[in-house]
Amino acid sequence: MLLHDTALIFGRYLRQTLRSRFAMLFGVLMPMLYLLFFGPLLTDLPLGGGGSSWQVLVPGLLLQLGLFGAAFAGFMIIVEKNHGVVERMRVTPVSRLALLLGRVLRDTAVLVLQAVLLVLAAVVMGLRAPVAGILIGFAFVALLTVSLASLSYALAMRTAAPHAFGPTVNAVAMPSMLLSGLMLPMSLAPGWLDALSHVMPLRYLVDAMRDAYVGSYATASMGYGVLVAVGFAGLAVTVGTRVFRTAGA
């Protein structure tokens, strides 16, 4: 029943997304602009690590795409909640976990598709990376999306208006982006800033993806990245499901 209910909710929201293809493509615009206008500036700069500047920049842009795309996913559910859509769904026998997972899996599918488009553009511009590393990168984007979309929906279920939701998300997303080394490796930062960045879960995903993009899979950074990504996703889905069960009850 859980699989059936999840597929039902996933299909509903996927159809909504496919009716707005422009919005789906617009979501990849900001990382694409970074790729086009920021990437060439780094071509000949020593950024550390064993790879090229593209192998440093592109993993960060992919996680930036997942960070902002998933963190703001809850906006739509605020609108649905205010129009009674969420309550009508919750009085049906559908699983509360499915109400969350269906939405989260739709967000994951959309963001992974956008990540594929971004990588294709990066390859045209000069990115060279092993296929296995690129696929591992997509897996990290998917896990990050599951985590942040689940928490975003949980926050949205507790928020009455969109104008209160946006600043809260920005207050978390911006420091996460700046302190995780998405744009440039934190190894280039002063020691105190590098140490501070280790409190950000996203830092471990960034380091692991950059290792994958240079073909280094059996590293400590990869191990920490996988553990943090899987653990964070499990915790976020648990929190999100609990909120869907109790909010407004």
PDB file of C-alpha atoms in Angstrom, residues 34-230:
ATOM      1  CA  TYR A  34      27.639  30.381 -12.604  1.00  0.00           C
ATOM      2  CA  LEU A  35      28.933  27.741 -15.000  1.00  0.00           C
ATOM      3  CA  LEU A  36      29.018  30.090 -17.985  1.00  0.00           C
ATOM      4  CA  PHE A  37      30.341  33.263 -16.331  1.00  0.00           C
ATOM      5  CA  PHE A  38      32.239  32.041 -13.257  1.00  0.00           C
ATOM      6  CA  GLY A  39      33.745  28.801 -14.534  1.00  0.00           C
ATOM      7  CA  PRO A  40      36.044  30.340 -17.183  1.00  0.00           C
ATOM      8  CA  LEU A  41      37.587  32.593 -14.522  1.00  0.00           C
ATOM      9  CA  LEU A  42      38.879  29.511 -12.678  1.00  0.00           C
ATOM     10  CA  THR A  43      40.327  27.649 -15.656  1.00  0.00           C
ATOM     11  CA  ASP A  44      43.986  28.392 -14.959  1.00  0.00           C
ATOM     12  CA  LEU A  45      43.815  28.876 -11.181  1.00  0.00           C
ATOM     13  CA  PRO A  46      45.296  26.277  -8.780  1.00  0.00           C
ATOM     14  CA  LEU A  47      42.329  25.210  -6.668  1.00  0.00           C
ATOM     15  CA  GLY A  48      43.917  22.251  -4.917  1.00  0.00           C
ATOM     16  CA  GLY A  49      43.111  18.588  -5.373  1.00  0.00           C
ATOM     17  CA  GLY A  50      44.085  16.367  -8.257  1.00  0.00           C
ATOM     18  CA  GLY A  51      41.544  17.541 -10.786  1.00  0.00           C
ATOM     19  CA  SER A  52      40.877  20.503 -13.046  1.00  0.00           C
ATOM     20  CA  SER A  53      38.962  23.588 -12.022  1.00  0.00           C
ATOM     21  CA  TRP A  54      35.857  22.147 -13.716  1.00  0.00           C
ATOM     22  CA  GLN A  55      36.094  19.051 -11.514  1.00  0.00           C
ATOM     23  CA  VAL A  56      36.081  21.395  -8.512  1.00  0.00           C
ATOM     24  CA  LEU A  57      33.355  23.785  -9.656  1.00  0.00           C
ATOM     25  CA  VAL A  58      30.757  21.446 -11.198  1.00  0.00           C
ATOM     26  CA  PRO A  59      30.176  19.245  -8.093  1.00  0.00           C
ATOM     27  CA  GLY A  60      29.620  22.416  -6.076  1.00  0.00           C
ATOM     28  CA  LEU A  61      27.136  23.757  -8.624  1.00  0.00           C
ATOM     29  CA  LEU A  62      25.226  20.474  -8.627  1.00  0.00           C
ATOM     30  CA  LEU A  63      24.864  20.578  -4.855  1.00  0.00           C
ATOM     31  CA  GLN A  64      23.936  24.256  -5.022  1.00  0.00           C
ATOM     32  CA  LEU A  65      21.154  23.253  -7.406  1.00  0.00           C
ATOM     33  CA  GLY A  66      19.950  20.635  -4.924  1.00  0.00           C
ATOM     34  CA  LEU A  67      20.319  22.995  -1.960  1.00  0.00           C
ATOM     35  CA  PHE A  68      18.171  25.838  -3.251  1.00  0.00           C
ATOM     36  CA  GLY A  69      15.817  23.751  -5.359  1.00  0.00           C
ATOM     37  CA  ALA A  70      14.887  21.436  -2.482  1.00  0.00           C
ATOM     38  CA  ALA A  71      15.006  23.993   0.343  1.00  0.00           C
ATOM     39  CA  PHE A  72      12.265  26.085  -1.264  1.00  0.00           C
ATOM     40  CA  ALA A  73      10.094  23.103  -2.250  1.00  0.00           C
ATOM     41  CA  GLY A  74       7.734  23.780   0.656  1.00  0.00           C
ATOM     42  CA  PHE A  75       6.326  26.966  -0.879  1.00  0.00           C
ATOM     43  CA  MET A  76       3.700  25.056  -2.856  1.00  0.00           C
ATOM     44  CA  ILE A  77       2.443  23.094   0.111  1.00  0.00           C
ATOM     45  CA  ILE A  78       1.715  26.351   1.975  1.00  0.00           C
ATOM     46  CA  VAL A  79      -0.604  27.334  -0.864  1.00  0.00           C
ATOM     47  CA  GLU A  80      -2.210  23.881  -0.853  1.00  0.00           C
ATOM     48  CA  LYS A  81      -2.618  23.983   2.913  1.00  0.00           C
ATOM     49  CA  ASN A  82      -4.325  27.374   2.803  1.00  0.00           C
ATOM     50  CA  HIS A  83      -6.747  26.059   0.155  1.00  0.00           C
ATOM     51  CA  GLY A  84      -7.570  22.897   2.111  1.00  0.00           C
ATOM     52  CA  VAL A  85      -5.870  20.487  -0.302  1.00  0.00           C
ATOM     53  CA  VAL A  86      -3.600  18.992   2.351  1.00  0.00           C
ATOM     54  CA  GLU A  87      -6.449  18.386   4.796  1.00  0.00           C
ATOM     55  CA  ARG A  88      -8.548  16.692   2.115  1.00  0.00           C
ATOM     56  CA  MET A  89      -5.636  14.364   1.405  1.00  0.00           C
ATOM     57  CA  ARG A  90      -5.098  13.616   5.077  1.00  0.00           C
ATOM     58  CA  VAL A  91      -8.687  12.464   5.665  1.00  0.00           C
ATOM     59  CA  THR A  92      -8.213   9.739   3.037  1.00  0.00           C
ATOM     60  CA  PRO A  93      -6.687   6.332   3.928  1.00  0.00           C
ATOM     61  CA  VAL A  94      -3.458   7.244   2.087  1.00  0.00           C
ATOM     62  CA  SER A  95      -0.250   6.711   4.077  1.00  0.00           C
ATOM     63  CA  ARG A  96       1.158   9.843   5.729  1.00  0.00           C
ATOM     64  CA  LEU A  97       4.622   8.738   4.649  1.00  0.00           C
ATOM     65  CA  ALA A  98       3.356   8.502   1.059  1.00  0.00           C
ATOM     66  CA  LEU A  99       2.018  12.071   1.247  1.00  0.00           C
ATOM     67  CA  LEU A 100       5.574  13.165   1.927  1.00  0.00           C
ATOM     68  CA  LEU A 101       7.488  10.690  -0.257  1.00  0.00           C
ATOM     69  CA  GLY A 102       5.375  11.308  -3.356  1.00  0.00           C
ATOM     70  CA  ARG A 103       6.195  15.004  -3.254  1.00  0.00           C
ATOM     71  CA  VAL A 104       9.851  14.451  -2.347  1.00  0.00           C
ATOM     72  CA  LEU A 105      10.405  11.914  -5.141  1.00  0.00           C
ATOM     73  CA  ARG A 106       8.893  14.353  -7.658  1.00  0.00           C
ATOM     74  CA  ASP A 107      11.344  17.020  -6.489  1.00  0.00           C
ATOM     75  CA  THR A 108      14.187  14.513  -6.680  1.00  0.00           C
ATOM     76  CA  ALA A 109      13.324  13.489 -10.246  1.00  0.00           C
ATOM     77  CA  VAL A 110      13.144  17.131 -11.381  1.00  0.00           C
ATOM     78  CA  LEU A 111      16.423  18.156  -9.739  1.00  0.00           C
ATOM     79  CA  VAL A 112      18.320  15.115 -11.025  1.00  0.00           C
ATOM     80  CA  LEU A 113      17.088  15.941 -14.532  1.00  0.00           C
ATOM     81  CA  GLN A 114      18.301  19.515 -14.070  1.00  0.00           C
ATOM     82  CA  ALA A 115      21.631  18.151 -12.804  1.00  0.00           C
ATOM     83  CA  VAL A 116      21.981  16.081 -15.977  1.00  0.00           C
ATOM     84  CA  LEU A 117      21.428  19.191 -18.104  1.00  0.00           C
ATOM     85  CA  LEU A 118      24.023  21.092 -16.071  1.00  0.00           C
ATOM     86  CA  VAL A 119      26.618  18.330 -16.462  1.00  0.00           C
ATOM     87  CA  LEU A 120      26.009  18.148 -20.217  1.00  0.00           C
ATOM     88  CA  ALA A 121      26.614  21.898 -20.478  1.00  0.00           C
ATOM     89  CA  ALA A 122      29.761  21.528 -18.355  1.00  0.00           C
ATOM     90  CA  VAL A 123      31.088  18.777 -20.630  1.00  0.00           C
ATOM     91  CA  VAL A 124      30.665  21.095 -23.610  1.00  0.00           C
ATOM     92  CA  MET A 125      32.644  23.768 -21.745  1.00  0.00           C
ATOM     93  CA  GLY A 126      35.511  21.473 -20.822  1.00  0.00           C
ATOM     94  CA  LEU A 127      34.575  19.180 -17.934  1.00  0.00           C
ATOM     95  CA  ARG A 128      36.226  15.778 -18.068  1.00  0.00           C
ATOM     96  CA  ALA A 129      35.270  13.282 -15.371  1.00  0.00           C
ATOM     97  CA  PRO A 130      34.779   9.497 -15.115  1.00  0.00           C
ATOM     98  CA  VAL A 131      31.262   8.266 -15.820  1.00  0.00           C
ATOM     99  CA  ALA A 132      31.152   6.477 -12.461  1.00  0.00           C
ATOM    100  CA  GLY A 133      32.049   9.715 -10.685  1.00  0.00           C
ATOM    101  CA  ILE A 134      29.320  11.617 -12.504  1.00  0.00           C
ATOM    102  CA  LEU A 135      26.741   8.961 -11.575  1.00  0.00           C
ATOM    103  CA  ILE A 136      27.861   9.079  -7.936  1.00  0.00           C
ATOM    104  CA  GLY A 137      27.387  12.838  -8.099  1.00  0.00           C
ATOM    105  CA  PHE A 138      23.782  12.394  -9.259  1.00  0.00           C
ATOM    106  CA  ALA A 139      23.210  10.034  -6.318  1.00  0.00           C
ATOM    107  CA  PHE A 140      24.465  12.690  -3.900  1.00  0.00           C
ATOM    108  CA  VAL A 141      22.177  15.290  -5.497  1.00  0.00           C
ATOM    109  CA  ALA A 142      19.243  12.884  -5.078  1.00  0.00           C
ATOM    110  CA  LEU A 143      20.021  12.209  -1.402  1.00  0.00           C
ATOM    111  CA  LEU A 144      20.456  15.914  -0.670  1.00  0.00           C
ATOM    112  CA  THR A 145      17.136  16.639  -2.370  1.00  0.00           C
ATOM    113  CA  VAL A 146      15.359  13.970  -0.322  1.00  0.00           C
ATOM    114  CA  SER A 147      16.804  15.448   2.875  1.00  0.00           C
ATOM    115  CA  LEU A 148      16.146  19.119   2.246  1.00  0.00           C
ATOM    116  CA  ALA A 149      12.787  18.693   0.529  1.00  0.00           C
ATOM    117  CA  SER A 150      11.541  16.616   3.484  1.00  0.00           C
ATOM    118  CA  LEU A 151      12.632  19.301   5.942  1.00  0.00           C
ATOM    119  CA  SER A 152      11.245  22.033   3.699  1.00  0.00           C
ATOM    120  CA  TYR A 153       7.812  20.395   3.644  1.00  0.00           C
ATOM    121  CA  ALA A 154       7.960  19.877   7.394  1.00  0.00           C
ATOM    122  CA  LEU A 155       8.733  23.567   7.930  1.00  0.00           C
ATOM    123  CA  ALA A 156       6.008  24.595   5.472  1.00  0.00           C
ATOM    124  CA  MET A 157       3.438  22.501   7.328  1.00  0.00           C
ATOM    125  CA  ARG A 158       4.240  24.541  10.454  1.00  0.00           C
ATOM    126  CA  THR A 159       4.247  27.892   8.635  1.00  0.00           C
ATOM    127  CA  ALA A 160       1.109  29.898   7.983  1.00  0.00           C
ATOM    128  CA  ALA A 161       2.277  32.248   5.204  1.00  0.00           C
ATOM    129  CA  PRO A 162       4.880  32.235   2.403  1.00  0.00           C
ATOM    130  CA  HIS A 163       6.396  35.526   3.582  1.00  0.00           C
ATOM    131  CA  ALA A 164       7.460  33.816   6.806  1.00  0.00           C
ATOM    132  CA  PHE A 165       8.781  30.733   5.037  1.00  0.00           C
ATOM    133  CA  GLY A 166      11.204  32.406   2.618  1.00  0.00           C
ATOM    134  CA  PRO A 167      13.372  34.316   5.136  1.00  0.00           C
ATOM    135  CA  THR A 168      13.641  31.242   7.349  1.00  0.00           C
ATOM    136  CA  VAL A 169      14.914  29.108   4.482  1.00  0.00           C
ATOM    137  CA  ASN A 170      17.334  31.812   3.344  1.00  0.00           C
ATOM    138  CA  ALA A 171      18.730  32.112   6.865  1.00  0.00           C
ATOM    139  CA  VAL A 172      19.757  28.445   6.665  1.00  0.00           C
ATOM    140  CA  ALA A 173      20.573  28.056   2.963  1.00  0.00           C
ATOM    141  CA  MET A 174      22.940  30.999   2.554  1.00  0.00           C
ATOM    142  CA  PRO A 175      25.322  30.105   5.424  1.00  0.00           C
ATOM    143  CA  SER A 176      25.234  26.497   4.246  1.00  0.00           C
ATOM    144  CA  MET A 177      26.327  27.547   0.773  1.00  0.00           C
ATOM    145  CA  LEU A 178      29.068  29.891   1.990  1.00  0.00           C
ATOM    146  CA  LEU A 179      30.507  27.571   4.653  1.00  0.00           C
ATOM    147  CA  SER A 180      30.409  24.287   2.746  1.00  0.00           C
ATOM    148  CA  GLY A 181      32.822  25.244  -0.040  1.00  0.00           C
ATOM    149  CA  LEU A 182      30.379  24.952  -2.910  1.00  0.00           C
ATOM    150  CA  MET A 183      32.126  27.548  -5.056  1.00  0.00           C
ATOM    151  CA  LEU A 184      35.742  27.019  -3.950  1.00  0.00           C
ATOM    152  CA  PRO A 185      37.360  24.318  -1.784  1.00  0.00           C
ATOM    153  CA  MET A 186      37.524  25.194   1.912  1.00  0.00           C
ATOM    154  CA  SER A 187      41.163  24.109   1.841  1.00  0.00           C
ATOM    155  CA  LEU A 188      41.813  27.579   0.397  1.00  0.00           C
ATOM    156  CA  ALA A 189      40.187  29.237   3.421  1.00  0.00           C
ATOM    157  CA  PRO A 190      41.887  30.342   6.666  1.00  0.00           C
ATOM    158  CA  GLY A 191      42.210  27.607   9.279  1.00  0.00           C
ATOM    159  CA  TRP A 192      39.409  28.922  11.506  1.00  0.00           C
ATOM    160  CA  LEU A 193      36.969  29.092   8.581  1.00  0.00           C
ATOM    161  CA  ASP A 194      37.928  25.618   7.393  1.00  0.00           C
ATOM    162  CA  ALA A 195      37.330  24.260  10.923  1.00  0.00           C
ATOM    163  CA  LEU A 196      33.960  26.034  11.161  1.00  0.00           C
ATOM    164  CA  SER A 197      32.834  24.565   7.860  1.00  0.00           C
ATOM    165  CA  HIS A 198      32.988  21.040   9.308  1.00  0.00           C
ATOM    166  CA  VAL A 199      29.763  21.675  11.263  1.00  0.00           C
ATOM    167  CA  MET A 200      27.919  21.911   7.930  1.00  0.00           C
ATOM    168  CA  PRO A 201      26.699  18.500   6.663  1.00  0.00           C
ATOM    169  CA  LEU A 202      26.876  19.782   3.095  1.00  0.00           C
ATOM    170  CA  ARG A 203      30.671  20.143   3.405  1.00  0.00           C
ATOM    171  CA  TYR A 204      31.077  16.349   3.512  1.00  0.00           C
ATOM    172  CA  LEU A 205      28.947  15.857   0.403  1.00  0.00           C
ATOM    173  CA  VAL A 206      30.965  18.475  -1.483  1.00  0.00           C
ATOM    174  CA  ASP A 207      34.293  16.826  -0.620  1.00  0.00           C
ATOM    175  CA  ALA A 208      32.988  13.372  -1.547  1.00  0.00           C
ATOM    176  CA  MET A 209      31.627  14.522  -4.908  1.00  0.00           C
ATOM    177  CA  ARG A 210      34.899  16.221  -5.799  1.00  0.00           C
ATOM    178  CA  ASP A 211      36.739  13.004  -5.016  1.00  0.00           C
ATOM    179  CA  ALA A 212      34.308  11.106  -7.253  1.00  0.00           C
ATOM    180  CA  TYR A 213      34.835  13.552 -10.115  1.00  0.00           C
ATOM    181  CA  VAL A 214      38.587  12.839 -10.123  1.00  0.00           C
ATOM    182  CA  GLY A 215      38.054   9.081  -9.868  1.00  0.00           C
ATOM    183  CA  SER A 216      38.979   8.681  -6.180  1.00  0.00           C
ATOM    184  CA  TYR A 217      36.315   6.445  -4.656  1.00  0.00           C
ATOM    185  CA  ALA A 218      38.000   4.707  -1.705  1.00  0.00           C
ATOM    186  CA  THR A 219      38.785   7.807   0.339  1.00  0.00           C
ATOM    187  CA  ALA A 220      37.896   8.998   3.819  1.00  0.00           C
ATOM    188  CA  SER A 221      36.018  11.949   2.325  1.00  0.00           C
ATOM    189  CA  MET A 222      33.882   9.567   0.256  1.00  0.00           C
ATOM    190  CA  GLY A 223      33.086   7.461   3.315  1.00  0.00           C
ATOM    191  CA  TYR A 224      32.105  10.480   5.404  1.00  0.00           C
ATOM    192  CA  GLY A 225      30.056  11.862   2.535  1.00  0.00           C
ATOM    193  CA  VAL A 226      28.050   8.674   2.094  1.00  0.00           C
ATOM    194  CA  LEU A 227      27.415   8.326   5.832  1.00  0.00           C
ATOM    195  CA  VAL A 228      26.309  11.945   6.204  1.00  0.00           C
ATOM    196  CA  ALA A 229      24.121  11.870   3.070  1.00  0.00           C
ATOM    197  CA  VAL A 230      22.312   8.631   3.994  1.00  0.00           C
TER     198      VAL A 230
END
